[in-house]
Short mmCIF file of C-alpha atoms and ligand atoms in Angstrom, two decimals:
data_model
loop_
_atom_site.label_atom_id
_atom_site.label_comp_id
_atom_site.label_asym_id
_atom_site.label_seq_id
_atom_site.Cartn_x
_atom_site.Cartn_y
_atom_site.Cartn_z
CA MET Z 1107 50.43 16.68 -26.19
CA ASN Z 1108 48.69 16.79 -22.81
CA ASP Z 1109 46.65 13.66 -22.10
CA LEU Z 1110 43.53 15.83 -21.66
CA ASP Z 1111 43.92 17.09 -25.24
CA LYS Z 1112 43.45 13.59 -26.64
CA PHE Z 1113 39.83 13.59 -27.68
CA SER Z 1114 37.95 11.23 -30.00
CA PRO Z 1115 34.25 12.25 -30.39
CA GLY Z 1116 32.03 9.29 -29.67
CA LEU Z 1117 35.15 7.47 -28.40
CA ASP Z 1118 35.72 6.52 -32.02
CA GLY Z 1119 38.68 4.12 -32.24
CA VAL Z 1120 39.27 4.22 -28.55
CA VAL Z 1121 40.16 0.82 -26.89
CA ALA Z 1122 37.98 0.61 -23.77
CA THR Z 1123 38.97 -2.84 -22.34
CA GLU Z 1124 40.86 -6.04 -22.79
CA THR Z 1125 38.57 -8.92 -23.54
CA SER Z 1126 38.63 -12.60 -24.50
CA ILE Z 1127 35.00 -12.60 -25.51
CA SER Z 1128 34.90 -11.16 -29.01
CA PHE Z 1129 36.54 -8.90 -31.56
CA LEU Z 1130 35.63 -7.39 -34.91
CA ASP Z 1131 38.62 -8.25 -37.02
CA THR Z 1132 38.23 -5.86 -39.95
CA ILE Z 1133 41.49 -6.95 -41.57
CA GLN Z 1134 40.56 -10.70 -41.81
CA GLY Z 1135 36.89 -9.76 -42.14
CA GLU Z 1136 35.80 -11.94 -39.18
CA ILE Z 1137 33.57 -11.50 -36.16
CA VAL Z 1138 35.70 -13.42 -33.71
CA ILE Z 1139 33.70 -15.03 -30.87
CA ARG Z 1140 35.82 -16.89 -28.33
CA GLY Z 1141 38.24 -17.54 -31.16
CA TYR Z 1142 35.77 -18.65 -33.77
CA ASP Z 1143 34.29 -16.76 -36.76
CA LEU Z 1144 30.64 -16.12 -35.95
CA ILE Z 1145 29.73 -16.53 -39.68
CA GLU Z 1146 31.41 -19.91 -39.82
CA LEU Z 1147 29.72 -20.92 -36.55
CA SER Z 1148 26.28 -19.92 -37.95
CA LYS Z 1149 26.58 -22.47 -40.74
CA THR Z 1150 26.80 -25.49 -38.33
CA TYR Z 1151 25.81 -24.37 -34.86
CA SER Z 1152 22.65 -22.97 -33.22
CA TYR Z 1153 22.02 -20.10 -30.83
CA VAL Z 1154 22.11 -22.47 -27.82
CA ASP Z 1155 25.58 -23.59 -28.80
CA ILE Z 1156 26.58 -19.92 -28.81
CA ILE Z 1157 25.16 -19.43 -25.31
CA HIS Z 1158 27.42 -22.21 -24.11
CA LEU Z 1159 30.41 -20.89 -26.11
CA LEU Z 1160 30.04 -17.44 -24.63
CA LEU Z 1161 29.30 -18.30 -20.95
CA GLU Z 1162 31.38 -21.49 -20.63
CA GLY Z 1163 34.12 -20.46 -23.00
CA ARG Z 1164 33.84 -23.47 -25.34
CA LEU Z 1165 31.33 -25.14 -27.70
CA PRO Z 1166 29.22 -27.89 -26.04
CA ASP Z 1167 29.24 -31.50 -27.05
CA GLU Z 1168 25.92 -33.17 -27.80
CA GLU Z 1169 25.25 -34.16 -24.17
CA GLU Z 1170 26.07 -30.68 -22.88
CA LYS Z 1171 23.87 -29.08 -25.48
CA LYS Z 1172 20.94 -31.33 -24.54
CA ALA Z 1173 21.53 -30.59 -20.87
CA LEU Z 1174 21.54 -26.85 -21.55
CA GLU Z 1175 18.32 -27.03 -23.61
CA ASN Z 1176 16.67 -28.89 -20.81
CA SER Z 1177 17.85 -26.54 -18.08
CA MET Z 1178 16.73 -23.51 -20.15
CA ASN Z 1179 13.28 -25.07 -20.36
CA GLN Z 1180 13.02 -24.84 -16.60
CA ARG Z 1181 13.81 -21.18 -16.52
CA TYR Z 1182 11.13 -19.42 -18.48
CA GLU Z 1183 8.60 -18.81 -15.76
CA LEU Z 1184 8.28 -15.30 -14.36
CA PRO Z 1185 7.11 -14.06 -10.96
CA ALA Z 1186 3.41 -13.18 -11.36
CA THR Z 1187 4.30 -9.63 -10.20
CA VAL Z 1188 6.09 -9.01 -13.51
CA PHE Z 1189 2.86 -9.43 -15.46
CA GLU Z 1190 0.91 -7.43 -12.86
CA VAL Z 1191 3.35 -4.47 -13.23
CA LEU Z 1192 3.33 -4.70 -16.99
CA LYS Z 1193 -0.46 -4.51 -16.94
CA LEU Z 1194 -0.19 -1.15 -15.21
CA LEU Z 1195 1.79 0.38 -18.05
CA PRO Z 1196 0.04 2.84 -20.50
CA GLU Z 1197 -0.98 1.18 -23.73
CA GLN Z 1198 1.45 3.19 -25.88
CA THR Z 1199 4.49 2.04 -23.85
CA HIS Z 1200 7.20 0.78 -26.23
CA ALA Z 1201 8.07 -2.88 -25.72
CA MET Z 1202 11.66 -1.96 -24.94
CA ASP Z 1203 10.42 0.35 -22.07
CA ALA Z 1204 8.30 -2.52 -20.85
CA LEU Z 1205 11.26 -4.84 -20.98
CA ARG Z 1206 13.40 -2.31 -18.96
CA THR Z 1207 10.57 -2.23 -16.38
CA GLY Z 1208 10.17 -6.07 -16.28
CA LEU Z 1209 13.92 -6.51 -15.86
CA SER Z 1210 13.99 -4.12 -12.97
CA VAL Z 1211 11.20 -6.00 -11.26
CA LEU Z 1212 13.16 -9.33 -11.59
CA GLY Z 1213 16.11 -7.77 -9.65
CA GLY Z 1214 13.84 -7.64 -6.55
CA TYR Z 1215 13.30 -11.37 -6.57
CA ASP Z 1216 16.99 -12.28 -6.47
CA ASP Z 1217 17.75 -13.18 -2.83
CA ALA Z 1218 21.50 -13.09 -3.62
CA ILE Z 1219 21.54 -9.85 -5.54
CA ASP Z 1220 24.71 -8.62 -3.79
CA ASP Z 1221 26.63 -11.77 -4.69
CA ARG Z 1222 28.83 -10.94 -7.73
CA SER Z 1223 30.75 -14.19 -7.76
CA LEU Z 1224 31.31 -15.78 -11.09
CA LEU Z 1225 29.26 -18.90 -10.23
CA VAL Z 1226 26.24 -16.94 -9.01
CA ASN Z 1227 26.42 -14.37 -11.82
CA LYS Z 1228 26.62 -17.15 -14.41
CA GLU Z 1229 23.57 -18.94 -12.94
CA ARG Z 1230 21.74 -15.57 -12.99
CA ALA Z 1231 22.65 -15.13 -16.66
CA TYR Z 1232 21.11 -18.52 -17.51
CA GLN Z 1233 18.01 -17.65 -15.57
CA LEU Z 1234 17.66 -14.32 -17.40
CA LEU Z 1235 18.19 -16.11 -20.74
CA GLY Z 1236 15.01 -18.07 -19.90
CA GLN Z 1237 13.06 -15.12 -18.48
CA ILE Z 1238 13.88 -12.31 -20.95
CA PRO Z 1239 12.17 -14.04 -23.94
CA SER Z 1240 9.12 -14.52 -21.69
CA ILE Z 1241 9.03 -10.84 -20.84
CA VAL Z 1242 9.68 -9.81 -24.48
CA ALA Z 1243 6.96 -11.93 -26.04
CA ASN Z 1244 4.35 -11.32 -23.33
CA SER Z 1245 4.93 -7.59 -22.68
CA HIS Z 1246 3.62 -6.98 -26.18
CA ARG Z 1247 0.78 -9.29 -25.72
CA ILE Z 1248 -0.15 -7.57 -22.36
CA LEU Z 1249 0.20 -4.05 -23.93
CA THR Z 1250 -2.08 -5.01 -26.77
CA LYS Z 1251 -4.61 -6.57 -24.29
CA ASN Z 1252 -3.98 -10.18 -25.27
CA ALA Z 1253 -3.55 -12.95 -22.80
CA PRO Z 1254 0.04 -14.04 -22.14
CA ILE Z 1255 1.24 -17.22 -23.75
CA HIS Z 1256 2.96 -19.68 -21.45
CA PRO Z 1257 6.11 -21.42 -22.70
CA ASP Z 1258 5.89 -24.82 -24.32
CA LYS Z 1259 8.61 -26.62 -22.48
CA ASN Z 1260 8.74 -29.35 -25.07
CA LEU Z 1261 10.00 -26.98 -27.75
CA PRO Z 1262 13.64 -26.12 -28.26
CA TYR Z 1263 14.71 -22.73 -27.03
CA SER Z 1264 14.38 -20.62 -30.27
CA ALA Z 1265 11.13 -22.44 -31.31
CA ASN Z 1266 9.61 -21.72 -27.83
CA PHE Z 1267 10.61 -18.10 -28.10
CA PHE Z 1268 8.95 -17.85 -31.59
CA TYR Z 1269 5.87 -19.68 -30.24
CA MET Z 1270 5.47 -17.16 -27.32
CA ILE Z 1271 5.77 -14.26 -29.79
CA THR Z 1272 3.47 -15.49 -32.53
CA GLY Z 1273 1.21 -18.09 -30.74
CA LYS Z 1274 2.26 -20.45 -33.53
CA LYS Z 1275 4.78 -23.31 -33.49
CA PRO Z 1276 7.37 -22.56 -36.21
CA SER Z 1277 7.89 -24.81 -39.18
CA PRO Z 1278 11.46 -26.28 -39.23
CA MET Z 1279 12.42 -23.56 -41.79
CA GLU Z 1280 10.98 -20.82 -39.67
CA GLU Z 1281 12.69 -22.14 -36.56
CA LYS Z 1282 16.03 -22.31 -38.39
CA ILE Z 1283 15.85 -18.75 -39.70
CA PHE Z 1284 14.67 -17.31 -36.37
CA ASP Z 1285 17.43 -19.20 -34.62
CA LEU Z 1286 19.98 -17.81 -37.07
CA SER Z 1287 18.82 -14.32 -36.43
CA LEU Z 1288 19.32 -14.86 -32.69
CA LEU Z 1289 22.76 -16.32 -33.27
CA LEU Z 1290 23.79 -13.35 -35.51
CA TYR Z 1291 22.57 -10.85 -32.89
CA SER Z 1292 24.21 -12.77 -29.97
CA GLU Z 1293 27.43 -10.90 -29.51
CA HIS Z 1294 29.32 -8.10 -31.35
CA GLU Z 1295 32.31 -6.78 -29.40
CA MET Z 1296 31.68 -3.27 -27.90
CA PRO Z 1297 28.56 -1.59 -29.17
CA ASN Z 1298 26.99 1.21 -27.15
CA SER Z 1299 24.69 -1.22 -25.09
CA THR Z 1300 27.58 -3.53 -24.11
CA PHE Z 1301 29.75 -0.55 -23.21
CA THR Z 1302 26.87 0.84 -21.14
CA ALA Z 1303 26.47 -2.53 -19.29
CA ARG Z 1304 30.23 -2.72 -18.64
CA VAL Z 1305 30.32 0.92 -17.40
CA ILE Z 1306 27.46 0.17 -14.98
CA ALA Z 1307 29.07 -3.14 -13.87
CA SER Z 1308 32.36 -1.37 -13.28
CA THR Z 1309 30.89 0.32 -10.16
CA GLN Z 1310 30.24 -3.19 -8.90
CA SER Z 1311 26.54 -2.67 -9.61
CA ASP Z 1312 24.49 -5.80 -10.36
CA LEU Z 1313 23.60 -7.68 -13.50
CA TYR Z 1314 19.98 -6.55 -13.57
CA GLY Z 1315 21.09 -2.82 -13.38
CA ALA Z 1316 23.72 -3.39 -16.15
CA LEU Z 1317 21.12 -5.09 -18.40
CA THR Z 1318 18.50 -2.42 -17.65
CA GLY Z 1319 20.87 0.32 -18.77
CA ALA Z 1320 21.75 -1.68 -21.89
CA VAL Z 1321 18.06 -1.94 -22.82
CA ALA Z 1322 17.76 1.83 -22.76
CA SER Z 1323 20.91 2.09 -24.88
CA LEU Z 1324 19.88 -0.51 -27.39
CA LYS Z 1325 16.44 1.02 -27.90
CA GLY Z 1326 17.91 4.03 -29.80
CA ASN Z 1327 17.52 4.21 -33.61
CA LEU Z 1328 21.27 4.57 -34.07
CA HIS Z 1329 21.56 1.11 -32.37
CA GLY Z 1330 19.03 -1.69 -32.07
CA GLY Z 1331 16.02 0.56 -32.81
CA ALA Z 1332 17.24 0.67 -36.42
CA ASN Z 1333 15.53 -2.68 -37.34
CA GLU Z 1334 12.04 -1.31 -36.48
CA ALA Z 1335 12.78 1.92 -38.29
CA VAL Z 1336 13.86 0.03 -41.42
CA MET Z 1337 10.56 -1.85 -41.46
CA HIS Z 1338 8.54 1.35 -41.07
CA LEU Z 1339 10.42 2.81 -43.99
CA LEU Z 1340 9.83 -0.25 -46.23
CA LEU Z 1341 6.16 -0.16 -45.45
CA GLU Z 1342 5.80 3.55 -45.92
CA ALA Z 1343 7.28 3.15 -49.43
CA GLY Z 1344 5.37 0.00 -50.36
CA THR Z 1345 6.93 -0.31 -53.88
CA ILE Z 1346 10.39 -0.36 -55.34
CA PRO Z 1347 10.10 3.06 -57.17
CA ASN Z 1348 8.65 4.63 -54.03
CA PHE Z 1349 11.42 3.20 -51.90
CA GLU Z 1350 14.09 4.52 -54.26
CA GLU Z 1351 12.43 7.97 -54.29
CA LEU Z 1352 12.07 8.01 -50.48
CA LEU Z 1353 15.77 7.17 -49.97
CA LYS Z 1354 16.80 9.89 -52.44
CA ILE Z 1355 14.63 12.49 -50.74
CA LYS Z 1356 16.02 11.56 -47.30
CA LEU Z 1357 19.54 11.67 -48.57
CA SER Z 1358 19.01 15.09 -50.19
CA ARG Z 1359 17.82 16.29 -46.76
CA LYS Z 1360 20.98 14.82 -45.23
CA GLU Z 1361 18.91 12.34 -43.18
CA LYS Z 1362 20.42 9.06 -42.00
CA ILE Z 1363 18.96 5.97 -43.63
CA MET Z 1364 18.30 3.31 -41.00
CA GLY Z 1365 19.93 0.02 -41.54
CA PHE Z 1366 23.01 1.43 -43.29
CA GLY Z 1367 26.49 2.22 -42.03
CA HIS Z 1368 28.31 0.96 -38.99
CA ARG Z 1369 30.97 2.50 -36.76
CA VAL Z 1370 33.37 -0.32 -37.40
CA TYR Z 1371 32.38 -1.65 -40.87
CA MET Z 1372 31.40 1.75 -42.39
CA LYS Z 1373 32.57 1.04 -45.93
CA LYS Z 1374 31.92 -2.74 -46.02
CA MET Z 1375 28.85 -4.88 -45.89
CA ASP Z 1376 28.24 -6.28 -42.33
CA PRO Z 1377 28.86 -10.06 -42.83
CA ARG Z 1378 25.83 -10.75 -40.71
CA ALA Z 1379 23.69 -8.74 -43.08
CA THR Z 1380 24.81 -11.06 -45.87
CA MET Z 1381 23.58 -14.03 -43.94
CA MET Z 1382 20.17 -12.40 -43.22
CA LYS Z 1383 19.85 -11.36 -46.87
CA GLU Z 1384 20.27 -15.06 -47.81
CA ALA Z 1385 17.56 -15.97 -45.29
CA LEU Z 1386 15.24 -13.26 -46.72
CA LYS Z 1387 15.81 -14.79 -50.23
CA HIS Z 1388 14.96 -18.21 -48.82
CA LEU Z 1389 11.69 -16.92 -47.26
CA SER Z 1390 10.87 -15.07 -50.52
CA ASP Z 1391 11.39 -18.27 -52.54
CA ILE Z 1392 9.12 -20.29 -50.34
CA LYS Z 1393 6.36 -17.65 -50.22
CA GLN Z 1394 6.94 -16.72 -53.88
CA ASP Z 1395 6.86 -13.13 -52.74
CA TYR Z 1396 9.90 -11.06 -53.69
CA LEU Z 1397 8.69 -7.53 -53.09
CA LEU Z 1398 10.66 -6.84 -49.84
CA TYR Z 1399 13.76 -8.69 -51.18
CA ARG Z 1400 13.80 -6.56 -54.33
CA MET Z 1401 13.05 -3.34 -52.40
CA CYS Z 1402 15.96 -4.01 -50.14
CA GLU Z 1403 18.32 -4.78 -53.09
CA ALA Z 1404 17.21 -1.56 -54.72
CA GLY Z 1405 18.00 0.36 -51.46
CA GLU Z 1406 21.32 -1.30 -51.22
CA ARG Z 1407 22.23 -0.18 -54.81
CA ILE Z 1408 21.25 3.42 -54.12
CA MET Z 1409 23.13 3.66 -50.84
CA GLU Z 1410 26.26 2.17 -52.42
CA ARG Z 1411 26.10 4.57 -55.39
CA GLU Z 1412 25.11 7.70 -53.51
CA LYS Z 1413 26.95 7.28 -50.19
CA GLY Z 1414 29.34 4.36 -50.50
CA LEU Z 1415 27.46 2.78 -47.57
CA TYR Z 1416 26.40 -0.80 -47.02
CA PRO Z 1417 23.68 -2.57 -45.01
CA ASN Z 1418 24.07 -3.67 -41.42
CA LEU Z 1419 22.34 -6.61 -39.86
CA ASP Z 1420 19.22 -4.58 -38.98
CA TYR Z 1421 18.43 -3.81 -42.61
CA TYR Z 1422 17.89 -7.48 -43.44
CA ALA Z 1423 16.63 -8.72 -40.07
CA ALA Z 1424 13.68 -6.33 -40.37
CA PRO Z 1425 12.05 -7.86 -43.48
CA VAL Z 1426 12.97 -11.35 -42.34
CA TYR Z 1427 11.05 -10.74 -39.08
CA TRP Z 1428 8.12 -9.29 -41.08
CA MET Z 1429 7.99 -12.35 -43.26
CA LEU Z 1430 8.08 -14.60 -40.23
CA GLY Z 1431 4.93 -12.78 -38.98
CA ILE Z 1432 6.58 -11.11 -35.96
CA PRO Z 1433 5.01 -7.78 -34.80
CA ILE Z 1434 7.21 -4.81 -35.46
CA PRO Z 1435 7.41 -3.52 -31.85
CA LEU Z 1436 9.18 -6.75 -30.97
CA TYR Z 1437 12.00 -6.47 -33.39
CA THR Z 1438 14.29 -4.48 -31.15
CA PRO Z 1439 13.36 -6.45 -27.93
CA ILE Z 1440 14.13 -9.61 -29.83
CA PHE Z 1441 17.57 -8.15 -30.74
CA PHE Z 1442 18.06 -7.44 -27.01
CA ALA Z 1443 16.91 -10.86 -25.93
CA ALA Z 1444 19.40 -12.40 -28.37
CA ARG Z 1445 22.18 -10.04 -27.15
CA THR Z 1446 21.49 -10.83 -23.46
CA VAL Z 1447 24.01 -13.66 -23.52
CA GLY Z 1448 26.74 -11.38 -24.99
CA ILE Z 1449 26.04 -8.56 -22.49
CA CYS Z 1450 25.89 -10.97 -19.54
CA THR Z 1451 29.26 -12.43 -20.57
CA HIS Z 1452 30.77 -8.97 -20.69
CA VAL Z 1453 29.35 -8.09 -17.27
CA LEU Z 1454 30.88 -11.29 -15.84
CA GLU Z 1455 34.22 -10.42 -17.39
CA GLN Z 1456 34.00 -6.82 -16.14
CA HIS Z 1457 33.28 -8.02 -12.57
CA ALA Z 1458 36.22 -10.53 -12.87
CA GLN Z 1459 38.82 -7.97 -14.12
CA ASN Z 1460 37.30 -4.74 -12.88
CA ARG Z 1461 38.62 -1.22 -13.09
CA LEU Z 1462 36.12 1.59 -12.69
CA PHE Z 1463 35.31 3.47 -15.90
CA ARG Z 1464 35.87 7.10 -15.21
CA PRO Z 1465 37.01 9.11 -18.24
CA ARG Z 1466 37.96 12.76 -18.34
CA VAL Z 1467 36.68 15.66 -20.51
CA LYS Z 1468 38.16 18.36 -22.75
CA TYR Z 1469 36.72 21.43 -21.12
CA ILE Z 1470 35.69 24.06 -23.66
CA GLY Z 1471 33.61 26.32 -21.31
CA GLU Z 1472 34.73 29.59 -19.79
CA ARG Z 1473 36.85 30.21 -16.72
CA HIS Z 1474 36.04 33.00 -14.32
CA VAL Z 1475 37.90 34.61 -11.46
CA LEU Z 1476 35.73 35.65 -8.48
C1 COA H 2259 25.72 3.25 -37.24
C2 COA H 2259 26.02 4.72 -37.26
C3 COA H 2259 25.45 5.44 -36.03
C4 COA H 2259 27.52 4.87 -37.23
O1 COA H 2259 27.79 6.21 -37.18
P1 COA H 2259 29.15 6.96 -37.01
O2 COA H 2259 30.29 6.01 -36.91
O3 COA H 2259 28.99 7.84 -35.84
O4 COA H 2259 29.31 7.67 -38.37
P2 COA H 2259 28.73 9.16 -38.68
O5 COA H 2259 27.32 9.26 -38.16
O6 COA H 2259 29.73 10.16 -38.13
O7 COA H 2259 28.66 9.16 -40.26
C5 COA H 2259 29.84 9.33 -41.04
C6 COA H 2259 29.37 9.80 -42.39
O8 COA H 2259 28.58 8.83 -43.06
C7 COA H 2259 27.21 9.33 -43.22
N1 COA H 2259 26.35 8.24 -42.78
C8 COA H 2259 26.54 7.22 -41.87
N2 COA H 2259 25.51 6.45 -41.75
C9 COA H 2259 24.64 6.92 -42.65
C10 COA H 2259 23.30 6.43 -43.03
N3 COA H 2259 22.80 5.38 -42.45
N4 COA H 2259 22.63 7.14 -43.88
C11 COA H 2259 23.15 8.23 -44.53
N5 COA H 2259 24.43 8.68 -44.27
C12 COA H 2259 25.11 8.05 -43.28
C13 COA H 2259 27.08 10.48 -42.20
O9 COA H 2259 26.10 11.30 -42.58
C14 COA H 2259 28.44 11.03 -42.27
O10 COA H 2259 28.56 11.78 -43.49
P3 COA H 2259 29.38 13.19 -43.57
O11 COA H 2259 30.79 12.79 -43.20
O12 COA H 2259 29.20 13.59 -44.94
O13 COA H 2259 28.74 14.01 -42.57
C15 COA H 2259 25.49 5.34 -38.60
O14 COA H 2259 25.99 4.72 -39.72
C16 COA H 2259 23.97 5.43 -38.59
O15 COA H 2259 23.35 6.32 -38.01
N6 COA H 2259 23.33 4.40 -39.27
C17 COA H 2259 21.87 4.30 -39.31
C18 COA H 2259 21.30 3.64 -38.05
C19 COA H 2259 21.62 2.21 -37.99
O16 COA H 2259 21.42 1.50 -38.95
N7 COA H 2259 22.04 1.79 -36.84
C20 COA H 2259 22.34 0.33 -36.62
C21 COA H 2259 23.81 0.14 -36.49
S1 COA H 2259 24.24 -1.52 -36.36
#
């Protein structure tokens, strides 16, 4: 067979790169992050530990973790121009589009933008991990004509992010669940957005450009946008019988149900979804409000029976964010903020072992002789 006849639509099953960052091991059922299973990590470690693990290649000790928290606290502030630009955007701008714009603006403030060395890129990644939550939380506030909330530098990283989003300091339980969601979203091998970032980085373009492209990719409903779509579906239904009915109607019309299926897990439950489901149960117990939990379980049963499909992380992250009081337009930007560390790590790796991405096509058009 000619090389040009090998074609896998959507690059399904195609190995795009070598990496020592992460791997979805579907045989062992593990999400391998720098050698550790993400689900096991989530039981003991926090999101900041995962930042260290991804960017430094190993888990931090107590001192290193404290130092990282402290250094992140110094990196939240944004150039005033970012807010000025966001204020110019039309009110209906999606928070992901505002994030894309805000990120582009940041690139202009980097005096060393052409320096792709590992050291400078890593420092840039830490800086962006401070600044992106500030853009995410405040873009929504600005678009809805509310005053920005400045970071509370005394709060730990996830608690501060939650505070800037909701204007409220989280309870220990809220902080733990929000932190868990960030950890679960942090890195996941080679989804479309990470691939996009690596493709951009492979031209030796900069980290801001790679992340900006990744924001556009992650916004789509087939990727990160699914968490917002799930919440709209649950709210549209409002009750368990309505939700069951809605899913059946959509399936009969051959529509995709958001929050179900996954290119790699397809016929298995995403292990991250299991963790978020437990978190939803916990929130439901505390609030003594089981409606969303039961609706989700009913949806899960229907999808298993009718399609043999299982929930992905977005299916359970959506009701968890709802119960935490997070505005729906921020669900996907929060996913991106959490994934920033994973994508940055991939860009660093791409720059370090670069080969330009340039695939070929299977031409099915006509040929003409002039
Ligand atoms: C994630 C996703 C894009 C993976 O898609 P993919 O690997 O390209 O798989 P396909 O779209 O080719 O789907 C394969 C089959 O499963 C069905 N399927 C996949 N996901 C489905 C869903 N969420 N609802 C209904 N049917 C679905 C397809 O209709 C197709 O059925 P067919 O063979 O009878 O035509 C897909 O499952 C999806 O669109 N899910 C909903 C969006 C979502 O939750 N995205 C977040 C992913 S983390």
